[in-house]
Amino acid sequence: LQAFSGNNAEKAVKTVKDPVPSIDEEIKIDGLVFPQFSREVEYFHFLIENRRTKQCNVLSTEYQDCFGNAKVHFCLPIESKSDQNLAKAGLQQAIEQMFVMGAVSIFATVPVDDTKSNEVFASSSFRNSGRMNRQLLMPGGPLDVVLWTRKLI
């Protein structure tokens, strides 16, 4: 299982450093609208790939150097046990990269009913910090999410 393409993790990381965004800016992903994470944000997208089975996923991170925190999100659904193993391996590699960059904490929000993704964060030493009601706006209505957090130092 290779978490990143090639031996050099930097090849799998695309970095974009945005200027200070406007408060009114929004991010659109799969038809969903998210408010900007604020202040100088660096975006990293980690390609997680199993070379043998050709399974892959993308782990998207937003890192704020001014606060030392990062938000992580899997871009593709985690549907099977092998997807979970791949996601967990990639998440561990991304955590190591974010720590080297200076992140002191990482967090994620996952829909309550997404048990496979919640299991990935639970088994990766993230702490279930709470349930936030009606926080994720979806076409069928708002969903409840679990807030996962992990301190790195």
Coordinates of C-alpha atoms in Angstrom, one line a residue:
L1 CA 0.0 0.0 0.0
Q2 CA 1.5 3.3 -1.1
A3 CA -0.1 6.4 0.4
F4 CA 1.5 8.7 -2.2
S5 CA 2.5 8.3 -5.8
G6 CA 6.2 7.7 -5.9
N7 CA 8.8 7.8 -3.2
N8 CA 8.8 11.5 -3.0
A9 CA 5.6 12.8 -1.4
E10 CA 6.0 16.3 -2.8
K11 CA 5.2 15.0 -6.2
A12 CA 1.7 14.1 -5.0
V13 CA 1.1 17.5 -3.3
K14 CA -0.2 20.5 -5.2
T15 CA 0.1 23.7 -3.3
V16 CA -1.8 26.9 -3.8
K17 CA -1.3 29.8 -1.5
D18 CA -4.2 32.3 -1.6
P19 CA -4.1 35.9 -0.7
V20 CA -6.2 37.0 2.2
P21 CA -9.7 36.1 0.9
S22 CA -12.7 38.3 1.2
I23 CA -15.3 37.5 3.8
D24 CA -17.9 37.1 1.0
E25 CA -15.9 34.4 -0.9
E26 CA -17.2 30.9 -1.0
I27 CA -15.9 27.5 -2.0
K28 CA -18.1 25.3 -4.2
I29 CA -17.5 21.5 -4.1
D30 CA -19.9 19.1 -5.8
G31 CA -22.6 21.7 -5.8
L32 CA -22.2 22.4 -2.0
V33 CA -21.2 25.9 -0.9
F34 CA -18.8 26.4 2.0
P35 CA -17.7 29.7 3.5
Q36 CA -14.0 30.4 3.1
F37 CA -11.8 29.1 6.0
S38 CA -10.4 32.6 6.4
R39 CA -7.0 34.3 6.5
E40 CA -4.0 33.1 4.5
V41 CA -4.9 29.6 3.6
E42 CA -2.6 27.0 1.9
Y43 CA -4.5 24.2 0.1
F44 CA -2.8 20.8 -0.2
H45 CA -4.3 17.9 -2.1
F46 CA -2.8 14.5 -1.4
L47 CA -3.4 11.7 -3.9
I48 CA -3.7 8.5 -2.0
E49 CA -3.1 5.5 -4.3
N50 CA -2.8 1.8 -4.0
R51 CA -0.6 0.8 -6.9
R52 CA -1.6 -2.8 -6.9
T53 CA -5.4 -2.4 -7.0
K54 CA -5.4 1.1 -8.6
Q55 CA -7.7 2.4 -5.8
C56 CA -7.4 6.0 -5.1
N57 CA -8.8 8.9 -3.1
V58 CA -7.9 12.5 -2.7
L59 CA -7.4 14.1 0.8
S60 CA -7.9 17.8 0.6
T61 CA -6.4 20.0 3.4
E62 CA -6.7 23.7 4.3
Y63 CA -3.7 24.8 6.4
Q64 CA -3.6 28.1 8.3
D65 CA -0.1 29.0 9.4
C66 CA -1.3 31.9 11.6
F67 CA -3.2 29.4 13.8
G68 CA -1.2 26.3 13.2
N69 CA -4.3 24.3 12.4
A70 CA -5.6 22.3 9.4
K71 CA -8.9 21.1 8.1
V72 CA -9.0 17.8 6.3
H73 CA -11.6 16.3 3.9
F74 CA -11.8 13.2 1.8
C75 CA -13.0 14.1 -1.7
L76 CA -14.3 10.7 -2.6
P77 CA -16.7 8.5 -0.6
I78 CA -15.3 5.8 1.6
E79 CA -17.4 2.8 0.8
S80 CA -15.5 -0.4 1.7
K81 CA -13.0 -1.8 4.1
S82 CA -10.2 -1.5 1.5
D83 CA -11.2 2.2 1.0
Q84 CA -11.0 2.7 4.8
N85 CA -7.5 1.1 4.9
L86 CA -6.3 3.3 2.0
A87 CA -7.8 6.4 3.6
K88 CA -6.3 5.7 7.0
A89 CA -2.8 5.2 5.4
G90 CA -3.1 8.4 3.4
L91 CA -4.4 10.3 6.4
Q92 CA -1.4 9.3 8.5
Q93 CA 1.0 10.4 5.8
A94 CA -0.8 13.7 5.4
I95 CA -0.7 14.2 9.2
E96 CA 3.1 13.7 9.1
Q97 CA 3.4 16.3 6.3
M98 CA 1.2 18.8 8.1
F99 CA 3.2 18.4 11.3
V100 CA 6.5 19.1 9.5
M101 CA 4.9 22.2 8.0
G102 CA 4.0 23.4 11.5
A103 CA 0.4 22.3 12.1
V104 CA -0.3 21.7 15.8
S105 CA -3.9 20.5 15.4
I106 CA -6.1 19.0 12.7
F107 CA -9.8 18.8 12.5
A108 CA -12.5 17.4 10.2
T109 CA -16.3 17.4 10.0
V110 CA -18.0 14.2 8.9
P111 CA -21.7 13.6 8.4
V112 CA -23.1 11.6 11.4
D113 CA -24.5 8.9 9.1
D114 CA -21.2 8.3 7.2
T115 CA -20.0 5.5 9.4
K116 CA -17.0 4.4 7.2
S117 CA -15.5 7.9 7.3
N118 CA -16.1 8.3 11.0
E119 CA -14.4 4.9 11.6
V120 CA -11.3 6.2 9.7
F121 CA -10.9 9.2 11.9
A122 CA -11.7 7.2 15.1
S123 CA -9.0 4.7 14.3
S124 CA -6.5 7.4 13.4
S125 CA -6.3 8.9 16.9
F126 CA -8.8 11.7 16.3
R127 CA -11.1 12.6 19.1
N128 CA -14.8 12.9 18.7
S129 CA -15.2 16.5 20.0
G130 CA -18.9 16.7 19.5
R131 CA -21.9 16.6 17.3
M132 CA -23.0 19.7 15.5
N133 CA -26.6 19.8 14.5
R134 CA -27.7 20.9 11.0
Q135 CA -24.2 22.2 10.1
L136 CA -23.7 20.8 6.6
L137 CA -26.0 22.2 4.0
M138 CA -27.1 19.5 1.4
P139 CA -29.6 19.6 -1.4
G140 CA -32.0 17.5 0.8
G141 CA -31.6 19.7 3.8
P142 CA -29.0 20.3 6.5
L143 CA -27.2 17.4 8.0
D144 CA -25.7 16.8 11.5
V145 CA -21.9 16.3 11.5
V146 CA -19.3 14.9 13.9
L147 CA -16.4 17.2 14.7
W148 CA -13.1 15.2 14.8
T149 CA -10.0 16.8 16.3
R150 CA -6.4 15.7 16.8
K151 CA -3.6 17.5 18.6
L152 CA -0.1 17.0 17.1
I153 CA 2.0 18.3 20.0

